[in-house]
PDB file of C-alpha atoms in Angstrom:
ATOM      1  CA  UNK A 248     -26.089  -3.264   0.348  1.00  0.00           C
ATOM      2  CA  UNK A 249     -28.971  -5.733   0.662  1.00  0.00           C
ATOM      3  CA  UNK A 250     -30.063  -7.421   3.873  1.00  0.00           C
ATOM      4  CA  UNK A 251     -29.164 -10.764   2.251  1.00  0.00           C
ATOM      5  CA  UNK A 252     -25.587  -9.608   1.707  1.00  0.00           C
ATOM      6  CA  UNK A 253     -25.464  -8.462   5.331  1.00  0.00           C
ATOM      7  CA  UNK A 254     -26.687 -11.901   6.432  1.00  0.00           C
ATOM      8  CA  UNK A 255     -23.956 -13.584   4.369  1.00  0.00           C
ATOM      9  CA  UNK A 256     -21.372 -11.173   5.771  1.00  0.00           C
ATOM     10  CA  UNK A 257     -22.571 -11.991   9.291  1.00  0.00           C
ATOM     11  CA  UNK A 258     -22.034 -15.712   8.630  1.00  0.00           C
ATOM     12  CA  UNK A 259     -18.531 -14.895   7.388  1.00  0.00           C
ATOM     13  CA  UNK A 260     -17.729 -12.829  10.479  1.00  0.00           C
ATOM     14  CA  UNK A 261     -18.960 -15.634  12.741  1.00  0.00           C
ATOM     15  CA  UNK A 262     -16.552 -18.035  11.051  1.00  0.00           C
ATOM     16  CA  UNK A 263     -19.091 -20.143   9.171  1.00  0.00           C
ATOM     17  CA  UNK A 264     -17.208 -19.875   5.907  1.00  0.00           C
ATOM     18  CA  UNK A 265     -19.041 -22.668   4.061  1.00  0.00           C
ATOM     19  CA  UNK A 266     -22.483 -21.193   4.708  1.00  0.00           C
ATOM     20  CA  UNK A 267     -21.166 -17.723   3.931  1.00  0.00           C
ATOM     21  CA  UNK A 268     -19.692 -18.856   0.623  1.00  0.00           C
ATOM     22  CA  UNK A 269     -22.943 -20.507  -0.430  1.00  0.00           C
ATOM     23  CA  UNK A 270     -24.926 -17.405   0.524  1.00  0.00           C
ATOM     24  CA  UNK A 271     -22.547 -15.079  -1.328  1.00  0.00           C
ATOM     25  CA  UNK A 272     -22.554 -17.397  -4.349  1.00  0.00           C
ATOM     26  CA  UNK A 273     -26.344 -17.288  -4.589  1.00  0.00           C
ATOM     27  CA  UNK A 274     -26.266 -13.494  -4.536  1.00  0.00           C
ATOM     28  CA  UNK A 275     -23.348 -13.417  -6.980  1.00  0.00           C
ATOM     29  CA  UNK A 276     -25.228 -15.560  -9.495  1.00  0.00           C
ATOM     30  CA  UNK A 277     -28.078 -13.038  -9.256  1.00  0.00           C
ATOM     31  CA  UNK A 278     -25.609 -10.292 -10.215  1.00  0.00           C
ATOM     32  CA  UNK A 279     -24.733  -8.676  -6.872  1.00  0.00           C
ATOM     33  CA  UNK A 280     -21.321  -7.053  -7.490  1.00  0.00           C
ATOM     34  CA  UNK A 281     -20.272  -7.005  -3.818  1.00  0.00           C
ATOM     35  CA  UNK A 282     -21.144 -10.696  -3.505  1.00  0.00           C
ATOM     36  CA  UNK A 283     -19.240 -11.458  -6.724  1.00  0.00           C
ATOM     37  CA  UNK A 284     -16.173  -9.777  -5.219  1.00  0.00           C
ATOM     38  CA  UNK A 285     -16.524 -11.858  -2.038  1.00  0.00           C
ATOM     39  CA  UNK A 286     -16.947 -15.094  -3.989  1.00  0.00           C
ATOM     40  CA  UNK A 287     -13.788 -14.210  -5.889  1.00  0.00           C
ATOM     41  CA  UNK A 288     -11.940 -13.524  -2.650  1.00  0.00           C
ATOM     42  CA  UNK A 289     -13.066 -16.754  -1.019  1.00  0.00           C
ATOM     43  CA  UNK A 290     -12.209 -18.807  -4.109  1.00  0.00           C
ATOM     44  CA  UNK A 291      -8.799 -17.142  -4.355  1.00  0.00           C
ATOM     45  CA  UNK A 292      -8.012 -17.991  -0.737  1.00  0.00           C
ATOM     46  CA  UNK A 293      -9.875 -21.271  -0.379  1.00  0.00           C
ATOM     47  CA  UNK A 294     -12.239 -20.015   2.308  1.00  0.00           C
ATOM     48  CA  UNK A 295     -15.403 -22.100   2.648  1.00  0.00           C
ATOM     49  CA  UNK A 296     -14.669 -23.732  -0.694  1.00  0.00           C
ATOM     50  CA  UNK A 297     -11.905 -25.410  -2.630  1.00  0.00           C
ATOM     51  CA  UNK A 298      -9.316 -22.881  -3.761  1.00  0.00           C
ATOM     52  CA  UNK A 299      -9.636 -22.044  -7.448  1.00  0.00           C
ATOM     53  CA  UNK A 300      -7.779 -18.948  -8.611  1.00  0.00           C
ATOM     54  CA  UNK A 301      -9.034 -19.216 -12.191  1.00  0.00           C
ATOM     55  CA  UNK A 302     -12.657 -19.115 -11.025  1.00  0.00           C
ATOM     56  CA  UNK A 303     -11.749 -16.324  -8.603  1.00  0.00           C
ATOM     57  CA  UNK A 304     -10.453 -14.277 -11.520  1.00  0.00           C
ATOM     58  CA  UNK A 305     -13.720 -14.804 -13.376  1.00  0.00           C
ATOM     59  CA  UNK A 306     -15.830 -13.582 -10.453  1.00  0.00           C
ATOM     60  CA  UNK A 307     -13.555 -10.596  -9.897  1.00  0.00           C
ATOM     61  CA  UNK A 308     -14.002  -9.753 -13.575  1.00  0.00           C
ATOM     62  CA  UNK A 309     -17.797  -9.892 -13.276  1.00  0.00           C
ATOM     63  CA  UNK A 310     -17.730  -7.560 -10.253  1.00  0.00           C
ATOM     64  CA  UNK A 311     -15.130  -5.301 -11.860  1.00  0.00           C
ATOM     65  CA  UNK A 312     -17.340  -4.922 -14.932  1.00  0.00           C
ATOM     66  CA  UNK A 313     -19.875  -3.342 -12.559  1.00  0.00           C
ATOM     67  CA  UNK A 314     -17.214  -1.014 -11.117  1.00  0.00           C
ATOM     68  CA  UNK A 315     -16.771  -2.797  -7.756  1.00  0.00           C
ATOM     69  CA  UNK A 316     -13.541  -1.203  -6.526  1.00  0.00           C
ATOM     70  CA  UNK A 317     -12.242  -4.066  -4.360  1.00  0.00           C
ATOM     71  CA  UNK A 318     -12.722  -6.519  -7.234  1.00  0.00           C
ATOM     72  CA  UNK A 319     -10.917  -4.095  -9.550  1.00  0.00           C
ATOM     73  CA  UNK A 320      -7.989  -3.929  -7.133  1.00  0.00           C
ATOM     74  CA  UNK A 321      -7.826  -7.720  -6.722  1.00  0.00           C
ATOM     75  CA  UNK A 322      -8.149  -8.155 -10.472  1.00  0.00           C
ATOM     76  CA  UNK A 323      -5.205  -5.801 -10.935  1.00  0.00           C
ATOM     77  CA  UNK A 324      -3.123  -7.807  -8.480  1.00  0.00           C
ATOM     78  CA  UNK A 325      -3.852 -11.047 -10.336  1.00  0.00           C
ATOM     79  CA  UNK A 326      -3.184  -9.531 -13.752  1.00  0.00           C
ATOM     80  CA  UNK A 327       0.123  -8.081 -12.606  1.00  0.00           C
ATOM     81  CA  UNK A 328       1.339 -11.307 -11.004  1.00  0.00           C
ATOM     82  CA  UNK A 329      -0.177 -13.717 -13.506  1.00  0.00           C
ATOM     83  CA  UNK A 330      -2.137 -15.492 -10.792  1.00  0.00           C
ATOM     84  CA  UNK A 331      -5.090 -17.316 -12.316  1.00  0.00           C
ATOM     85  CA  UNK A 332      -4.605 -15.548 -15.638  1.00  0.00           C
ATOM     86  CA  UNK A 333      -1.895 -14.505 -18.110  1.00  0.00           C
ATOM     87  CA  UNK A 334       0.274 -11.621 -16.906  1.00  0.00           C
ATOM     88  CA  UNK A 335      -0.900  -8.316 -18.384  1.00  0.00           C
ATOM     89  CA  UNK A 336       0.630  -5.211 -16.812  1.00  0.00           C
ATOM     90  CA  UNK A 337      -1.310  -2.816 -19.014  1.00  0.00           C
ATOM     91  CA  UNK A 338      -4.634  -4.366 -18.002  1.00  0.00           C
ATOM     92  CA  UNK A 339      -3.454  -4.467 -14.380  1.00  0.00           C
ATOM     93  CA  UNK A 340      -2.687  -0.748 -14.461  1.00  0.00           C
ATOM     94  CA  UNK A 341      -6.078   0.025 -15.987  1.00  0.00           C
ATOM     95  CA  UNK A 342      -7.791  -1.999 -13.244  1.00  0.00           C
ATOM     96  CA  UNK A 343      -5.809  -0.227 -10.520  1.00  0.00           C
ATOM     97  CA  UNK A 344      -6.672   3.165 -11.980  1.00  0.00           C
ATOM     98  CA  UNK A 345     -10.400   2.399 -12.119  1.00  0.00           C
ATOM     99  CA  UNK A 346     -10.223   1.224  -8.504  1.00  0.00           C
ATOM    100  CA  UNK A 347      -8.191   4.285  -7.519  1.00  0.00           C
ATOM    101  CA  UNK A 348     -10.700   6.677  -9.076  1.00  0.00           C
ATOM    102  CA  UNK A 349     -13.398   4.841  -7.096  1.00  0.00           C
ATOM    103  CA  UNK A 350     -11.496   5.717  -3.913  1.00  0.00           C
ATOM    104  CA  UNK A 351      -9.493   2.537  -3.204  1.00  0.00           C
ATOM    105  CA  UNK A 352      -6.359   3.732  -1.399  1.00  0.00           C
ATOM    106  CA  UNK A 353      -4.395   0.519  -1.999  1.00  0.00           C
ATOM    107  CA  UNK A 354      -5.082   0.819  -5.722  1.00  0.00           C
ATOM    108  CA  UNK A 355      -3.841   4.416  -5.664  1.00  0.00           C
ATOM    109  CA  UNK A 356      -0.534   3.176  -4.259  1.00  0.00           C
ATOM    110  CA  UNK A 357      -0.190   0.297  -6.735  1.00  0.00           C
ATOM    111  CA  UNK A 358      -0.974   2.586  -9.667  1.00  0.00           C
ATOM    112  CA  UNK A 359       1.594   5.109  -8.430  1.00  0.00           C
ATOM    113  CA  UNK A 360       4.234   2.393  -8.210  1.00  0.00           C
ATOM    114  CA  UNK A 361       3.558   1.370 -11.795  1.00  0.00           C
ATOM    115  CA  UNK A 362       3.742   4.993 -12.962  1.00  0.00           C
ATOM    116  CA  UNK A 363       7.055   5.444 -11.146  1.00  0.00           C
ATOM    117  CA  UNK A 364       8.477   2.272 -12.706  1.00  0.00           C
ATOM    118  CA  UNK A 365       6.944   2.729 -16.155  1.00  0.00           C
ATOM    119  CA  UNK A 366       5.253  -0.687 -15.829  1.00  0.00           C
ATOM    120  CA  UNK A 367       2.069  -1.122 -17.862  1.00  0.00           C
ATOM    121  CA  UNK A 368       2.020   2.618 -18.487  1.00  0.00           C
ATOM    122  CA  UNK A 369       4.566   5.236 -19.594  1.00  0.00           C
ATOM    123  CA  UNK A 370       6.914   6.349 -16.817  1.00  0.00           C
ATOM    124  CA  UNK A 371       5.517   9.510 -15.267  1.00  0.00           C
ATOM    125  CA  UNK A 372       7.055  10.696 -12.000  1.00  0.00           C
ATOM    126  CA  UNK A 373       4.794  13.726 -11.651  1.00  0.00           C
ATOM    127  CA  UNK A 374       1.677  11.593 -11.937  1.00  0.00           C
ATOM    128  CA  UNK A 375       3.156   8.976  -9.617  1.00  0.00           C
ATOM    129  CA  UNK A 376       3.895  11.628  -7.000  1.00  0.00           C
ATOM    130  CA  UNK A 377       0.333  12.928  -7.229  1.00  0.00           C
ATOM    131  CA  UNK A 378      -1.164   9.496  -6.555  1.00  0.00           C
ATOM    132  CA  UNK A 379       1.356   8.698  -3.822  1.00  0.00           C
ATOM    133  CA  UNK A 380       0.418  11.931  -2.085  1.00  0.00           C
ATOM    134  CA  UNK A 381      -3.293  11.270  -2.471  1.00  0.00           C
ATOM    135  CA  UNK A 382      -2.904   7.795  -0.934  1.00  0.00           C
ATOM    136  CA  UNK A 383      -0.650   9.265   1.748  1.00  0.00           C
ATOM    137  CA  UNK A 384      -3.320  11.782   2.701  1.00  0.00           C
ATOM    138  CA  UNK A 385      -5.656   8.841   3.317  1.00  0.00           C
ATOM    139  CA  UNK A 386      -3.110   7.327   5.712  1.00  0.00           C
ATOM    140  CA  UNK A 387      -1.366   4.736   3.501  1.00  0.00           C
ATOM    141  CA  UNK A 388       1.990   4.397   5.304  1.00  0.00           C
ATOM    142  CA  UNK A 389       3.989   3.041   2.358  1.00  0.00           C
ATOM    143  CA  UNK A 390       2.691   5.884   0.193  1.00  0.00           C
ATOM    144  CA  UNK A 391       3.663   8.366   2.915  1.00  0.00           C
ATOM    145  CA  UNK A 392       7.210   7.067   2.862  1.00  0.00           C
ATOM    146  CA  UNK A 393       7.323   7.054  -0.952  1.00  0.00           C
ATOM    147  CA  UNK A 394       6.087  10.630  -1.349  1.00  0.00           C
ATOM    148  CA  UNK A 395       8.536  11.648   1.374  1.00  0.00           C
ATOM    149  CA  UNK A 396      11.352  10.113  -0.672  1.00  0.00           C
ATOM    150  CA  UNK A 397      10.167  11.923  -3.805  1.00  0.00           C
ATOM    151  CA  UNK A 398      10.187  15.242  -1.974  1.00  0.00           C
ATOM    152  CA  UNK A 399      13.636  14.439  -0.594  1.00  0.00           C
ATOM    153  CA  UNK A 400      15.054  13.625  -4.026  1.00  0.00           C
ATOM    154  CA  UNK A 401      13.017  16.132  -6.045  1.00  0.00           C
ATOM    155  CA  UNK A 402      11.503  13.424  -8.236  1.00  0.00           C
ATOM    156  CA  UNK A 403       8.157  14.316  -9.759  1.00  0.00           C
ATOM    157  CA  UNK A 404       7.909  17.242  -7.337  1.00  0.00           C
ATOM    158  CA  UNK A 405      10.124  20.150  -6.352  1.00  0.00           C
ATOM    159  CA  UNK A 406      12.694  19.134  -3.753  1.00  0.00           C
ATOM    160  CA  UNK A 407      11.343  20.015  -0.321  1.00  0.00           C
ATOM    161  CA  UNK A 408      13.019  18.556   2.762  1.00  0.00           C
ATOM    162  CA  UNK A 409      10.356  19.966   5.068  1.00  0.00           C
ATOM    163  CA  UNK A 410       7.590  18.094   3.254  1.00  0.00           C
ATOM    164  CA  UNK A 411       9.796  15.003   3.152  1.00  0.00           C
ATOM    165  CA  UNK A 412      10.215  15.197   6.927  1.00  0.00           C
ATOM    166  CA  UNK A 413       6.492  15.613   7.537  1.00  0.00           C
ATOM    167  CA  UNK A 414       5.588  12.591   5.428  1.00  0.00           C
ATOM    168  CA  UNK A 415       8.369  10.472   6.918  1.00  0.00           C
ATOM    169  CA  UNK A 416       7.129  11.399  10.393  1.00  0.00           C
ATOM    170  CA  UNK A 417       3.568  10.346   9.600  1.00  0.00           C
ATOM    171  CA  UNK A 418       4.750   6.936   8.361  1.00  0.00           C
ATOM    172  CA  UNK A 419       7.380   6.518  11.077  1.00  0.00           C
ATOM    173  CA  UNK A 420       4.872   7.207  13.825  1.00  0.00           C
ATOM    174  CA  UNK A 421       2.819   4.317  12.434  1.00  0.00           C
ATOM    175  CA  UNK A 422       5.819   1.993  12.665  1.00  0.00           C
ATOM    176  CA  UNK A 423       7.107   2.034   9.088  1.00  0.00           C
ATOM    177  CA  UNK A 424      10.784   0.880   9.345  1.00  0.00           C
ATOM    178  CA  UNK A 425      12.100   2.592   6.196  1.00  0.00           C
ATOM    179  CA  UNK A 426      10.395   5.862   7.092  1.00  0.00           C
ATOM    180  CA  UNK A 427      12.014   5.679  10.548  1.00  0.00           C
ATOM    181  CA  UNK A 428      15.394   5.235   8.876  1.00  0.00           C
ATOM    182  CA  UNK A 429      14.750   8.043   6.375  1.00  0.00           C
ATOM    183  CA  UNK A 430      13.710  10.381   9.162  1.00  0.00           C
ATOM    184  CA  UNK A 431      16.812   9.453  11.154  1.00  0.00           C
ATOM    185  CA  UNK A 432      18.936  10.144   8.083  1.00  0.00           C
ATOM    186  CA  UNK A 433      17.464  13.645   7.698  1.00  0.00           C
ATOM    187  CA  UNK A 434      18.396  14.456  11.286  1.00  0.00           C
ATOM    188  CA  UNK A 435      21.801  12.864  10.855  1.00  0.00           C
ATOM    189  CA  UNK A 436      22.594  14.900   7.741  1.00  0.00           C
ATOM    190  CA  UNK A 437      20.776  18.063   8.780  1.00  0.00           C
ATOM    191  CA  UNK A 438      18.764  18.054   5.567  1.00  0.00           C
ATOM    192  CA  UNK A 439      15.894  20.501   5.968  1.00  0.00           C
ATOM    193  CA  UNK A 440      16.161  20.238   9.760  1.00  0.00           C
ATOM    194  CA  UNK A 441      18.688  21.254  12.349  1.00  0.00           C
ATOM    195  CA  UNK A 442      21.274  18.478  12.589  1.00  0.00           C
ATOM    196  CA  UNK A 443      20.443  16.456  15.681  1.00  0.00           C
ATOM    197  CA  UNK A 444      22.362  13.300  16.531  1.00  0.00           C
ATOM    198  CA  UNK A 445      20.000  12.416  19.369  1.00  0.00           C
ATOM    199  CA  UNK A 446      16.948  12.437  17.120  1.00  0.00           C
ATOM    200  CA  UNK A 447      18.898  10.599  14.422  1.00  0.00           C
ATOM    201  CA  UNK A 448      19.775   7.946  16.978  1.00  0.00           C
ATOM    202  CA  UNK A 449      16.217   7.746  18.307  1.00  0.00           C
ATOM    203  CA  UNK A 450      14.699   7.041  14.904  1.00  0.00           C
ATOM    204  CA  UNK A 451      17.527   4.815  13.698  1.00  0.00           C
ATOM    205  CA  UNK A 452      17.247   2.698  16.835  1.00  0.00           C
ATOM    206  CA  UNK A 453      13.544   2.241  16.179  1.00  0.00           C
ATOM    207  CA  UNK A 454      14.250   1.363  12.547  1.00  0.00           C
ATOM    208  CA  UNK A 455      17.003  -1.069  13.519  1.00  0.00           C
ATOM    209  CA  UNK A 456      14.729  -2.715  16.071  1.00  0.00           C
ATOM    210  CA  UNK A 457      12.197  -3.171  13.238  1.00  0.00           C
ATOM    211  CA  UNK A 458      14.895  -4.897  11.164  1.00  0.00           C
ATOM    212  CA  UNK A 459      16.234  -2.090   8.973  1.00  0.00           C
ATOM    213  CA  UNK A 460      19.940  -2.912   8.540  1.00  0.00           C
ATOM    214  CA  UNK A 461      21.040   0.467   7.115  1.00  0.00           C
ATOM    215  CA  UNK A 462      19.882   2.144  10.300  1.00  0.00           C
ATOM    216  CA  UNK A 463      22.425   0.079  12.216  1.00  0.00           C
ATOM    217  CA  UNK A 464      25.252   1.564  10.157  1.00  0.00           C
ATOM    218  CA  UNK A 465      24.254   5.109  11.158  1.00  0.00           C
ATOM    219  CA  UNK A 466      24.140   4.052  14.812  1.00  0.00           C
ATOM    220  CA  UNK A 467      27.625   2.536  14.556  1.00  0.00           C
ATOM    221  CA  UNK A 468      29.036   5.649  12.864  1.00  0.00           C
ATOM    222  CA  UNK A 469      27.530   7.964  15.453  1.00  0.00           C
ATOM    223  CA  UNK A 470      29.109   5.811  18.153  1.00  0.00           C
ATOM    224  CA  UNK A 471      32.497   5.807  16.401  1.00  0.00           C
ATOM    225  CA  UNK A 472      32.379   9.588  16.073  1.00  0.00           C
ATOM    226  CA  UNK A 473      31.693   9.852  19.789  1.00  0.00           C
ATOM    227  CA  UNK A 474      28.340  11.544  19.237  1.00  0.00           C
ATOM    228  CA  UNK A 475      26.544   8.917  21.296  1.00  0.00           C
ATOM    229  CA  UNK A 476      27.507   6.821  24.281  1.00  0.00           C
ATOM    230  CA  UNK A 477      25.968   3.410  24.991  1.00  0.00           C
TER     231      UNK A 477
END
């Protein structure tokens, strides 16, 4: 990363978006892939310049052609949603995969979702599970919950409630509402753990507080069965 890019980034961090955009644009025109990605981002969001998603797509493409992983991820998002370009799920998947192989955790998750759904690529649960778990190992909370669910259901991996619990716990401890609910459900049902109404209640209360409606139904049932007292 050049000192000129660092100077532009410093302007951005200080809130001088117009000066930052102009500095990044100058570098981008000279072929700096990181600057091209930033110009794309600022154009997409209208930061320091007039919003122009079509131009943003073009700059992302230039950076992506040089293998810039953030640009590849953003390009994939635009291709999948049709923002600033025609929708193309196959091209979106290819962009996510290139970004994922470059180490972008968010791209790993998006690619896994597309594999699981068979969107832009043939449905492949085993491959989806592998990428979910890789992203999960890097701390991606949604991926942690997803790989937990795949272990719980035995989709793409051998059913393993213990692994499901461990992944749900990692996501739940970071505040993921659905993982809290899923963890509460394991304790409620006694799946792979000793049945424990108190732990089920603890996690379902946290999930309910975070807005997960299904968690409320478990709380109500536990109350009706006399397993908890308010």
